[in-house]
Amino acid sequence: MTARTASPALVLPEDAQNALLIGRLWDVETSGPRVVAVRGADVFDLQHVAGTVSELLERPDPAADVPSAMTMARWNTADVLEASLSQDTSRPHLLAPVDLQVIKACGVTFVDSMIERVIEERCGGDAGRAAEMRDLVGRALGGSIGDVRPGSPEAAEAKRVLIAEGLWSQYLEVGIGPDPEVFTKAPALSSVGLGAGIGIPSFSSWNNPEPELVLIATSTGRVVGATLGNDVNLRDVEGRSALLLGKAKDNNASSALGPLIRLFDDSFTLETLRQEEILLRVEGVDGYQLEGRNTVARISRPFEELVAATFGKHHQYPDGFALFTGTPFAPTQDRDVPGQGFTHRMGDAVTIRSRHLGALVNTVGAAEELPEWRFGLQQLFRYLAAQEQATAAVN
């Protein structure tokens, strides 16, 4: 399934009829974002309940409130999904399903990606040295490090041995050390949603998608749902220096979320997500195909540890936060030059899909040429104020 061929029905979770799905929709009639819920053939306007997704999720029991708020079916689900996938902004279409939440991300939470980060560092961002470094690091580390619990005495011993071998890395520190890597991926309101272009800046020549499970948390740190995300990654930039993480991770359209947030209820919980399989498919306009898999059960740190490292006495998020939980996927399959592995080309269609969360479909474009991020907090507040005035005038 690609942005060019995706069926709207395949975008929703397999058990969509039982899922509590909320998100954001651009309403062309009012020229602004609406909080919505999706059920069957209908998309319901929830703006009378909450002006933002953040506000909705701060309610004591949003999973109970959303069904009772589905009283105003304004749009057709298939029409909205089709407009989103075709990037037809003249029609109602989905946006990233979060708004005021800060977009946070955890890195190096899977052994596979940890080893690839070490390789990037050893290569200094030079893709041409990847195969050589992969062989060297693989022979040095072997397979035993995959069983090491981060922060454990065994991890401390592994660190001692690797330092002695001259192979210690900052990525191994956050991969098996006591503290996970947590960084700010994107500003509030800057993420793109279903069907939108995802951006690769012109200064990068070695990059890849990162299919991830994204937890949605409230201002109290309570996880109330989840969505899918693409933590677009510039391997050459971060490989030059970890201090370039911001340049590698936060660019125009470099954070994609969607298609919708699935709220927790009796049939869908945090326990469900611990076994989620997230599938990736990249299809190039040249016929190239790449597939990958993120098996969440292989994560090296539990969700609770990642959330606690993000939120607590040390850091608060008054409007909640979305937390990318990491990926084991770092593609090594050669696309062009043997030994240089995978990198994106313009026009690549990227599909990230899971059974319980649906499919996030995007197309790769040049970050400098994709639509600029223009709708920020000031515009949102003006829109909400105008909507309140319009409602007061009617009443």
PDB file of C-alpha atoms in Angstrom, residues 92-380:
ATOM      1  CA  PRO A  92     -11.493  18.057   4.543  1.00  0.00           C
ATOM      2  CA  HIS A  93      -8.405  15.976   5.349  1.00  0.00           C
ATOM      3  CA  LEU A  94      -6.637  14.541   8.370  1.00  0.00           C
ATOM      4  CA  LEU A  95      -3.829  16.335  10.186  1.00  0.00           C
ATOM      5  CA  ALA A  96      -1.377  14.906  12.683  1.00  0.00           C
ATOM      6  CA  PRO A  97      -3.641  13.735  15.539  1.00  0.00           C
ATOM      7  CA  VAL A  98      -1.921  15.795  18.271  1.00  0.00           C
ATOM      8  CA  ASP A  99      -1.782  19.559  18.710  1.00  0.00           C
ATOM      9  CA  LEU A 100      -0.468  21.201  21.893  1.00  0.00           C
ATOM     10  CA  GLN A 101       1.490  18.142  22.995  1.00  0.00           C
ATOM     11  CA  VAL A 102       5.284  18.302  22.906  1.00  0.00           C
ATOM     12  CA  ILE A 103       6.747  15.677  20.551  1.00  0.00           C
ATOM     13  CA  LYS A 104       9.401  13.705  22.436  1.00  0.00           C
ATOM     14  CA  ALA A 105      11.397  10.699  21.270  1.00  0.00           C
ATOM     15  CA  CYS A 106      13.495   7.926  22.754  1.00  0.00           C
ATOM     16  CA  GLY A 107      16.470   6.641  20.809  1.00  0.00           C
ATOM     17  CA  VAL A 108      18.559   3.476  20.907  1.00  0.00           C
ATOM     18  CA  THR A 109      15.854   1.425  22.630  1.00  0.00           C
ATOM     19  CA  PHE A 110      16.517  -1.663  20.485  1.00  0.00           C
ATOM     20  CA  VAL A 111      19.810  -3.528  20.174  1.00  0.00           C
ATOM     21  CA  ASP A 112      19.660  -3.569  16.360  1.00  0.00           C
ATOM     22  CA  SER A 113      19.430   0.197  16.058  1.00  0.00           C
ATOM     23  CA  MET A 114      22.001   0.664  18.828  1.00  0.00           C
ATOM     24  CA  ILE A 115      24.584  -1.253  16.815  1.00  0.00           C
ATOM     25  CA  GLU A 116      23.736   0.743  13.676  1.00  0.00           C
ATOM     26  CA  ARG A 117      24.192   4.004  15.585  1.00  0.00           C
ATOM     27  CA  VAL A 118      27.643   2.768  16.656  1.00  0.00           C
ATOM     28  CA  ILE A 119      28.400   2.034  12.995  1.00  0.00           C
ATOM     29  CA  GLU A 120      27.262   5.521  11.945  1.00  0.00           C
ATOM     30  CA  GLU A 121      29.549   7.010  14.562  1.00  0.00           C
ATOM     31  CA  ARG A 122      32.505   4.897  13.480  1.00  0.00           C
ATOM     32  CA  CYS A 123      31.863   5.865   9.854  1.00  0.00           C
ATOM     33  CA  GLY A 124      31.717   9.553  10.708  1.00  0.00           C
ATOM     34  CA  GLY A 125      28.568   9.768   8.599  1.00  0.00           C
ATOM     35  CA  ASP A 126      30.284   8.258   5.528  1.00  0.00           C
ATOM     36  CA  ALA A 127      27.924   5.633   4.044  1.00  0.00           C
ATOM     37  CA  GLY A 128      30.761   4.192   1.966  1.00  0.00           C
ATOM     38  CA  ARG A 129      32.420   2.800   5.099  1.00  0.00           C
ATOM     39  CA  ALA A 130      29.257   1.223   6.507  1.00  0.00           C
ATOM     40  CA  ALA A 131      29.834  -2.371   5.394  1.00  0.00           C
ATOM     41  CA  GLU A 132      33.412  -2.382   6.694  1.00  0.00           C
ATOM     42  CA  MET A 133      32.419  -0.922  10.067  1.00  0.00           C
ATOM     43  CA  ARG A 134      29.382  -3.215  10.367  1.00  0.00           C
ATOM     44  CA  ASP A 135      31.625  -6.245  10.001  1.00  0.00           C
ATOM     45  CA  LEU A 136      34.164  -4.902  12.501  1.00  0.00           C
ATOM     46  CA  VAL A 137      31.594  -3.952  15.156  1.00  0.00           C
ATOM     47  CA  GLY A 138      29.610  -7.158  14.636  1.00  0.00           C
ATOM     48  CA  ARG A 139      32.668  -9.344  15.200  1.00  0.00           C
ATOM     49  CA  ALA A 140      33.634  -7.365  18.296  1.00  0.00           C
ATOM     50  CA  LEU A 141      30.189  -7.330  19.929  1.00  0.00           C
ATOM     51  CA  GLY A 142      28.881 -10.725  18.889  1.00  0.00           C
ATOM     52  CA  GLY A 143      25.272 -11.587  19.786  1.00  0.00           C
ATOM     53  CA  SER A 144      25.529 -11.662  23.580  1.00  0.00           C
ATOM     54  CA  ILE A 145      24.937  -7.941  24.110  1.00  0.00           C
ATOM     55  CA  GLY A 146      21.340  -8.330  22.960  1.00  0.00           C
ATOM     56  CA  ASP A 147      20.474 -10.121  26.203  1.00  0.00           C
ATOM     57  CA  VAL A 148      21.926  -7.447  28.470  1.00  0.00           C
ATOM     58  CA  ARG A 149      19.374  -5.521  30.562  1.00  0.00           C
ATOM     59  CA  PRO A 150      20.135  -1.767  30.439  1.00  0.00           C
ATOM     60  CA  GLY A 151      21.465  -0.463  33.739  1.00  0.00           C
ATOM     61  CA  SER A 152      22.129  -3.957  35.137  1.00  0.00           C
ATOM     62  CA  PRO A 153      25.425  -5.223  36.623  1.00  0.00           C
ATOM     63  CA  GLU A 154      25.851  -7.252  33.421  1.00  0.00           C
ATOM     64  CA  ALA A 155      25.555  -4.034  31.417  1.00  0.00           C
ATOM     65  CA  ALA A 156      28.211  -2.396  33.577  1.00  0.00           C
ATOM     66  CA  GLU A 157      30.531  -5.357  32.939  1.00  0.00           C
ATOM     67  CA  ALA A 158      29.865  -5.167  29.186  1.00  0.00           C
ATOM     68  CA  LYS A 159      30.780  -1.485  29.322  1.00  0.00           C
ATOM     69  CA  ARG A 160      34.054  -2.303  31.065  1.00  0.00           C
ATOM     70  CA  VAL A 161      34.987  -4.910  28.446  1.00  0.00           C
ATOM     71  CA  LEU A 162      34.071  -2.669  25.500  1.00  0.00           C
ATOM     72  CA  ILE A 163      36.071   0.237  26.894  1.00  0.00           C
ATOM     73  CA  ALA A 164      39.054  -2.080  27.230  1.00  0.00           C
ATOM     74  CA  GLU A 165      38.618  -3.063  23.554  1.00  0.00           C
ATOM     75  CA  GLY A 166      38.404   0.589  22.495  1.00  0.00           C
ATOM     76  CA  LEU A 167      34.843   0.138  21.252  1.00  0.00           C
ATOM     77  CA  TRP A 168      32.815   2.089  23.778  1.00  0.00           C
ATOM     78  CA  SER A 169      30.361   4.577  22.265  1.00  0.00           C
ATOM     79  CA  GLN A 170      27.911   7.216  23.430  1.00  0.00           C
ATOM     80  CA  TYR A 171      25.220   5.101  21.736  1.00  0.00           C
ATOM     81  CA  LEU A 172      26.129   2.080  23.832  1.00  0.00           C
ATOM     82  CA  GLU A 173      25.884   4.346  26.887  1.00  0.00           C
ATOM     83  CA  VAL A 174      22.216   5.107  26.238  1.00  0.00           C
ATOM     84  CA  GLY A 175      21.549   1.634  24.809  1.00  0.00           C
ATOM     85  CA  ILE A 176      22.684  -0.407  27.817  1.00  0.00           C
ATOM     86  CA  GLY A 177      23.515   2.273  30.401  1.00  0.00           C
ATOM     87  CA  PRO A 178      21.214   3.367  33.245  1.00  0.00           C
ATOM     88  CA  ASP A 179      19.614   6.300  31.405  1.00  0.00           C
ATOM     89  CA  PRO A 180      17.709   6.150  28.093  1.00  0.00           C
ATOM     90  CA  GLU A 181      18.083   8.766  25.404  1.00  0.00           C
ATOM     91  CA  VAL A 182      15.144  11.210  25.381  1.00  0.00           C
ATOM     92  CA  PHE A 183      15.069  14.226  23.085  1.00  0.00           C
ATOM     93  CA  THR A 184      12.579  16.702  21.666  1.00  0.00           C
ATOM     94  CA  LYS A 185      11.709  15.569  18.169  1.00  0.00           C
ATOM     95  CA  ALA A 186       9.522  18.441  16.972  1.00  0.00           C
ATOM     96  CA  PRO A 187       7.699  21.569  18.162  1.00  0.00           C
ATOM     97  CA  ALA A 188       3.987  21.455  18.900  1.00  0.00           C
ATOM     98  CA  LEU A 189       1.815  21.629  15.749  1.00  0.00           C
ATOM     99  CA  SER A 190       4.735  20.949  13.360  1.00  0.00           C
ATOM    100  CA  SER A 191       4.109  17.235  12.719  1.00  0.00           C
ATOM    101  CA  VAL A 192       2.448  16.126   9.493  1.00  0.00           C
ATOM    102  CA  GLY A 193      -0.300  13.545   9.189  1.00  0.00           C
ATOM    103  CA  LEU A 194      -1.686  10.870   6.894  1.00  0.00           C
ATOM    104  CA  GLY A 195      -0.846  11.349   3.214  1.00  0.00           C
ATOM    105  CA  ALA A 196       1.381  14.384   3.701  1.00  0.00           C
ATOM    106  CA  GLY A 197       4.913  14.690   2.383  1.00  0.00           C
ATOM    107  CA  ILE A 198       7.766  13.890   4.737  1.00  0.00           C
ATOM    108  CA  GLY A 199      10.903  15.957   4.388  1.00  0.00           C
ATOM    109  CA  ILE A 200      14.518  15.052   3.628  1.00  0.00           C
ATOM    110  CA  PRO A 201      16.742  18.171   3.554  1.00  0.00           C
ATOM    111  CA  SER A 202      19.037  18.694   0.586  1.00  0.00           C
ATOM    112  CA  PHE A 203      22.120  18.494   2.814  1.00  0.00           C
ATOM    113  CA  SER A 204      21.515  14.785   3.580  1.00  0.00           C
ATOM    114  CA  SER A 205      22.526  11.906   1.303  1.00  0.00           C
ATOM    115  CA  TRP A 206      22.173   8.999   3.793  1.00  0.00           C
ATOM    116  CA  ASN A 207      18.804   8.765   5.516  1.00  0.00           C
ATOM    117  CA  ASN A 208      15.936   6.417   6.329  1.00  0.00           C
ATOM    118  CA  PRO A 209      12.447   6.119   7.789  1.00  0.00           C
ATOM    119  CA  GLU A 210      12.007   5.020  11.398  1.00  0.00           C
ATOM    120  CA  PRO A 211       8.682   3.200  11.997  1.00  0.00           C
ATOM    121  CA  GLU A 212       7.728   3.666  15.638  1.00  0.00           C
ATOM    122  CA  LEU A 213       5.010   3.203  18.189  1.00  0.00           C
ATOM    123  CA  VAL A 214       4.095   6.571  19.704  1.00  0.00           C
ATOM    124  CA  LEU A 215       2.559   6.781  23.172  1.00  0.00           C
ATOM    125  CA  ILE A 216       0.143   9.621  23.926  1.00  0.00           C
ATOM    126  CA  ALA A 217       0.355  10.938  27.488  1.00  0.00           C
ATOM    127  CA  THR A 218      -1.481  13.607  29.495  1.00  0.00           C
ATOM    128  CA  SER A 219      -0.074  16.401  31.651  1.00  0.00           C
ATOM    129  CA  THR A 220       0.131  13.942  34.560  1.00  0.00           C
ATOM    130  CA  GLY A 221       2.209  11.472  32.560  1.00  0.00           C
ATOM    131  CA  ARG A 222      -0.715   9.055  32.187  1.00  0.00           C
ATOM    132  CA  VAL A 223      -0.602   7.165  28.887  1.00  0.00           C
ATOM    133  CA  VAL A 224      -4.124   7.186  27.419  1.00  0.00           C
ATOM    134  CA  GLY A 225      -3.577   5.948  23.872  1.00  0.00           C
ATOM    135  CA  ALA A 226      -1.181   5.487  20.990  1.00  0.00           C
ATOM    136  CA  THR A 227      -0.564   6.207  17.323  1.00  0.00           C
ATOM    137  CA  LEU A 228       2.068   5.442  14.698  1.00  0.00           C
ATOM    138  CA  GLY A 229       5.010   7.650  13.839  1.00  0.00           C
ATOM    139  CA  ASN A 230       7.845   8.111  11.382  1.00  0.00           C
ATOM    140  CA  ASP A 231      10.888   9.578  13.139  1.00  0.00           C
ATOM    141  CA  VAL A 232      12.605  10.517   9.863  1.00  0.00           C
ATOM    142  CA  ASN A 233      16.347  10.081  10.368  1.00  0.00           C
ATOM    143  CA  LEU A 234      19.426  11.604   8.694  1.00  0.00           C
ATOM    144  CA  ARG A 235      22.160   9.035   9.261  1.00  0.00           C
ATOM    145  CA  ASP A 236      24.973  11.048   7.727  1.00  0.00           C
ATOM    146  CA  VAL A 237      24.274  14.104   9.867  1.00  0.00           C
ATOM    147  CA  GLU A 238      23.963  12.316  13.213  1.00  0.00           C
ATOM    148  CA  GLY A 239      26.872  10.068  12.270  1.00  0.00           C
ATOM    149  CA  ARG A 240      29.178  13.078  12.060  1.00  0.00           C
ATOM    150  CA  SER A 241      28.370  14.008  15.644  1.00  0.00           C
ATOM    151  CA  ALA A 242      25.625  13.217  18.139  1.00  0.00           C
ATOM    152  CA  LEU A 243      25.631  16.939  18.918  1.00  0.00           C
ATOM    153  CA  LEU A 244      24.003  17.388  15.497  1.00  0.00           C
ATOM    154  CA  LEU A 245      20.937  15.447  16.661  1.00  0.00           C
ATOM    155  CA  GLY A 246      18.710  18.509  16.344  1.00  0.00           C
ATOM    156  CA  LYS A 247      19.854  19.085  12.752  1.00  0.00           C
ATOM    157  CA  ALA A 248      19.333  15.400  11.983  1.00  0.00           C
ATOM    158  CA  LYS A 249      15.903  15.061  13.571  1.00  0.00           C
ATOM    159  CA  ASP A 250      14.006  18.355  13.436  1.00  0.00           C
ATOM    160  CA  ASN A 251      13.402  19.668   9.930  1.00  0.00           C
ATOM    161  CA  ASN A 252      10.403  20.665   7.851  1.00  0.00           C
ATOM    162  CA  ALA A 253       7.949  17.700   7.768  1.00  0.00           C
ATOM    163  CA  SER A 254      10.416  15.390   9.540  1.00  0.00           C
ATOM    164  CA  SER A 255       7.864  14.188  12.118  1.00  0.00           C
ATOM    165  CA  ALA A 256       4.862  12.217  10.854  1.00  0.00           C
ATOM    166  CA  LEU A 257       2.079  10.943  13.126  1.00  0.00           C
ATOM    167  CA  GLY A 258      -1.179   9.135  12.482  1.00  0.00           C
ATOM    168  CA  PRO A 259      -3.478   8.240  11.066  1.00  0.00           C
ATOM    169  CA  LEU A 260      -5.414   8.627  14.352  1.00  0.00           C
ATOM    170  CA  ILE A 261      -4.970   8.201  18.081  1.00  0.00           C
ATOM    171  CA  ARG A 262      -6.484   5.020  19.445  1.00  0.00           C
ATOM    172  CA  LEU A 263      -7.642   5.525  23.025  1.00  0.00           C
ATOM    173  CA  PHE A 264      -7.242   2.806  25.616  1.00  0.00           C
ATOM    174  CA  ASP A 265     -10.380   0.931  26.643  1.00  0.00           C
ATOM    175  CA  ASP A 266     -11.249  -2.547  27.920  1.00  0.00           C
ATOM    176  CA  SER A 267     -10.127  -4.234  24.684  1.00  0.00           C
ATOM    177  CA  PHE A 268      -7.066  -2.106  23.904  1.00  0.00           C
ATOM    178  CA  THR A 269      -4.496  -1.376  26.609  1.00  0.00           C
ATOM    179  CA  LEU A 270      -0.810  -0.764  27.165  1.00  0.00           C
ATOM    180  CA  GLU A 271      -0.448  -4.547  27.436  1.00  0.00           C
ATOM    181  CA  THR A 272      -1.795  -4.882  23.886  1.00  0.00           C
ATOM    182  CA  LEU A 273       0.955  -2.613  22.613  1.00  0.00           C
ATOM    183  CA  ARG A 274       3.755  -4.609  24.212  1.00  0.00           C
ATOM    184  CA  GLN A 275       3.181  -7.271  21.545  1.00  0.00           C
ATOM    185  CA  GLU A 276       2.440  -4.972  18.594  1.00  0.00           C
ATOM    186  CA  GLU A 277       4.118  -5.664  15.249  1.00  0.00           C
ATOM    187  CA  ILE A 278       4.800  -2.528  13.215  1.00  0.00           C
ATOM    188  CA  LEU A 279       5.419  -3.165   9.523  1.00  0.00           C
ATOM    189  CA  LEU A 280       7.274  -0.866   7.143  1.00  0.00           C
ATOM    190  CA  ARG A 281       7.138  -0.760   3.369  1.00  0.00           C
ATOM    191  CA  VAL A 282       9.045   1.650   1.133  1.00  0.00           C
ATOM    192  CA  GLU A 283       8.173   1.760  -2.575  1.00  0.00           C
ATOM    193  CA  GLY A 284      10.175   3.949  -4.935  1.00  0.00           C
ATOM    194  CA  VAL A 285       8.974   5.457  -8.179  1.00  0.00           C
ATOM    195  CA  ASP A 286      11.814   3.439  -9.739  1.00  0.00           C
ATOM    196  CA  GLY A 287      10.216   0.152  -8.643  1.00  0.00           C
ATOM    197  CA  TYR A 288      12.502  -0.295  -5.637  1.00  0.00           C
ATOM    198  CA  GLN A 289      10.907  -1.997  -2.623  1.00  0.00           C
ATOM    199  CA  LEU A 290      12.043  -2.344   0.973  1.00  0.00           C
ATOM    200  CA  GLU A 291      10.250  -4.021   3.862  1.00  0.00           C
ATOM    201  CA  GLY A 292      10.985  -3.952   7.568  1.00  0.00           C
ATOM    202  CA  ARG A 293       9.472  -4.852  10.897  1.00  0.00           C
ATOM    203  CA  ASN A 294       9.464  -3.309  14.366  1.00  0.00           C
ATOM    204  CA  THR A 295       8.657  -6.024  16.895  1.00  0.00           C
ATOM    205  CA  VAL A 296       7.825  -3.962  19.974  1.00  0.00           C
ATOM    206  CA  ALA A 297       8.311  -6.951  22.295  1.00  0.00           C
ATOM    207  CA  ARG A 298      12.056  -6.715  21.594  1.00  0.00           C
ATOM    208  CA  ILE A 299      12.348  -3.262  23.137  1.00  0.00           C
ATOM    209  CA  SER A 300      15.128  -3.147  25.724  1.00  0.00           C
ATOM    210  CA  ARG A 301      13.339  -0.878  28.205  1.00  0.00           C
ATOM    211  CA  PRO A 302       9.672  -1.086  29.299  1.00  0.00           C
ATOM    212  CA  PHE A 303       7.297   1.731  28.315  1.00  0.00           C
ATOM    213  CA  GLU A 304       7.034   2.803  31.945  1.00  0.00           C
ATOM    214  CA  GLU A 305      10.784   3.430  32.136  1.00  0.00           C
ATOM    215  CA  LEU A 306      10.720   5.564  28.977  1.00  0.00           C
ATOM    216  CA  VAL A 307       7.774   7.613  30.242  1.00  0.00           C
ATOM    217  CA  ALA A 308       9.442   8.094  33.644  1.00  0.00           C
ATOM    218  CA  ALA A 309      12.618   9.315  31.935  1.00  0.00           C
ATOM    219  CA  THR A 310      10.525  11.852  30.020  1.00  0.00           C
ATOM    220  CA  PHE A 311       8.070  13.108  32.642  1.00  0.00           C
ATOM    221  CA  GLY A 312       8.403  13.608  36.395  1.00  0.00           C
ATOM    222  CA  LYS A 313       9.689  16.032  38.978  1.00  0.00           C
ATOM    223  CA  HIS A 314      12.546  16.812  36.593  1.00  0.00           C
ATOM    224  CA  HIS A 315      10.274  17.819  33.670  1.00  0.00           C
ATOM    225  CA  GLN A 316       6.576  18.566  33.200  1.00  0.00           C
ATOM    226  CA  TYR A 317       4.357  18.961  30.115  1.00  0.00           C
ATOM    227  CA  PRO A 318       1.224  20.991  30.943  1.00  0.00           C
ATOM    228  CA  ASP A 319      -0.415  20.077  27.606  1.00  0.00           C
ATOM    229  CA  GLY A 320       0.742  16.470  27.541  1.00  0.00           C
ATOM    230  CA  PHE A 321       3.253  14.828  25.236  1.00  0.00           C
ATOM    231  CA  ALA A 322       3.619  12.292  22.446  1.00  0.00           C
ATOM    232  CA  LEU A 323       6.526   9.881  22.904  1.00  0.00           C
ATOM    233  CA  PHE A 324       8.225   8.034  20.043  1.00  0.00           C
ATOM    234  CA  THR A 325       9.465   4.792  21.635  1.00  0.00           C
ATOM    235  CA  GLY A 326      12.243   3.902  19.191  1.00  0.00           C
ATOM    236  CA  THR A 327      12.757   1.322  16.467  1.00  0.00           C
ATOM    237  CA  PRO A 328      15.083  -1.608  15.738  1.00  0.00           C
ATOM    238  CA  PHE A 329      14.875  -0.775  12.031  1.00  0.00           C
ATOM    239  CA  ALA A 330      18.015   0.633  10.433  1.00  0.00           C
ATOM    240  CA  PRO A 331      18.033  -0.603   6.817  1.00  0.00           C
ATOM    241  CA  THR A 332      21.275  -2.111   5.557  1.00  0.00           C
ATOM    242  CA  GLN A 333      19.964  -3.392   2.210  1.00  0.00           C
ATOM    243  CA  ASP A 334      21.910  -1.758  -0.624  1.00  0.00           C
ATOM    244  CA  ARG A 335      19.868   0.478  -2.905  1.00  0.00           C
ATOM    245  CA  ASP A 336      22.464   2.022  -5.179  1.00  0.00           C
ATOM    246  CA  VAL A 337      26.182   1.557  -4.516  1.00  0.00           C
ATOM    247  CA  PRO A 338      27.149  -1.829  -2.994  1.00  0.00           C
ATOM    248  CA  GLY A 339      28.123  -1.456   0.636  1.00  0.00           C
ATOM    249  CA  GLN A 340      26.385   1.887   1.184  1.00  0.00           C
ATOM    250  CA  GLY A 341      23.023   0.489   2.312  1.00  0.00           C
ATOM    251  CA  PHE A 342      19.672   2.224   1.972  1.00  0.00           C
ATOM    252  CA  THR A 343      18.854   5.874   1.524  1.00  0.00           C
ATOM    253  CA  HIS A 344      15.661   7.626   0.437  1.00  0.00           C
ATOM    254  CA  ARG A 345      14.917   9.000  -3.004  1.00  0.00           C
ATOM    255  CA  MET A 346      12.382  11.706  -3.677  1.00  0.00           C
ATOM    256  CA  GLY A 347       8.956  10.203  -4.311  1.00  0.00           C
ATOM    257  CA  ASP A 348       9.421   7.166  -2.073  1.00  0.00           C
ATOM    258  CA  ALA A 349       6.077   6.052  -0.651  1.00  0.00           C
ATOM    259  CA  VAL A 350       6.434   5.007   3.005  1.00  0.00           C
ATOM    260  CA  THR A 351       3.762   2.934   4.732  1.00  0.00           C
ATOM    261  CA  ILE A 352       3.942   2.186   8.452  1.00  0.00           C
ATOM    262  CA  ARG A 353       1.205  -0.168   9.574  1.00  0.00           C
ATOM    263  CA  SER A 354       0.106  -2.186  12.590  1.00  0.00           C
ATOM    264  CA  ARG A 355      -2.922  -4.301  13.364  1.00  0.00           C
ATOM    265  CA  HIS A 356      -4.345  -2.120  16.135  1.00  0.00           C
ATOM    266  CA  LEU A 357      -3.341   1.355  14.913  1.00  0.00           C
ATOM    267  CA  GLY A 358      -3.921   1.280  11.154  1.00  0.00           C
ATOM    268  CA  ALA A 359      -1.568   2.698   8.542  1.00  0.00           C
ATOM    269  CA  LEU A 360       0.428   5.919   8.315  1.00  0.00           C
ATOM    270  CA  VAL A 361       1.201   6.600   4.644  1.00  0.00           C
ATOM    271  CA  ASN A 362       3.488   9.403   3.457  1.00  0.00           C
ATOM    272  CA  THR A 363       5.573  10.363   0.430  1.00  0.00           C
ATOM    273  CA  VAL A 364       9.186  11.549   0.633  1.00  0.00           C
ATOM    274  CA  GLY A 365       9.942  15.021  -0.666  1.00  0.00           C
ATOM    275  CA  ALA A 366      12.626  17.665  -0.327  1.00  0.00           C
ATOM    276  CA  ALA A 367      12.175  19.453   3.009  1.00  0.00           C
ATOM    277  CA  GLU A 368      12.888  22.780   1.337  1.00  0.00           C
ATOM    278  CA  GLU A 369      10.162  22.219  -1.283  1.00  0.00           C
ATOM    279  CA  LEU A 370       7.355  20.772   0.846  1.00  0.00           C
ATOM    280  CA  PRO A 371       4.665  23.105   2.242  1.00  0.00           C
ATOM    281  CA  GLU A 372       6.182  25.281   4.958  1.00  0.00           C
ATOM    282  CA  TRP A 373       4.925  25.005   8.516  1.00  0.00           C
ATOM    283  CA  ARG A 374       2.723  28.090   8.831  1.00  0.00           C
ATOM    284  CA  PHE A 375      -0.106  27.218  11.239  1.00  0.00           C
ATOM    285  CA  GLY A 376       1.278  27.759  14.755  1.00  0.00           C
ATOM    286  CA  LEU A 377      -0.028  28.477  18.216  1.00  0.00           C
ATOM    287  CA  GLN A 378      -1.073  32.057  17.498  1.00  0.00           C
ATOM    288  CA  GLN A 379      -3.135  30.947  14.520  1.00  0.00           C
ATOM    289  CA  LEU A 380      -4.703  28.141  16.537  1.00  0.00           C
TER     290      LEU A 380
END
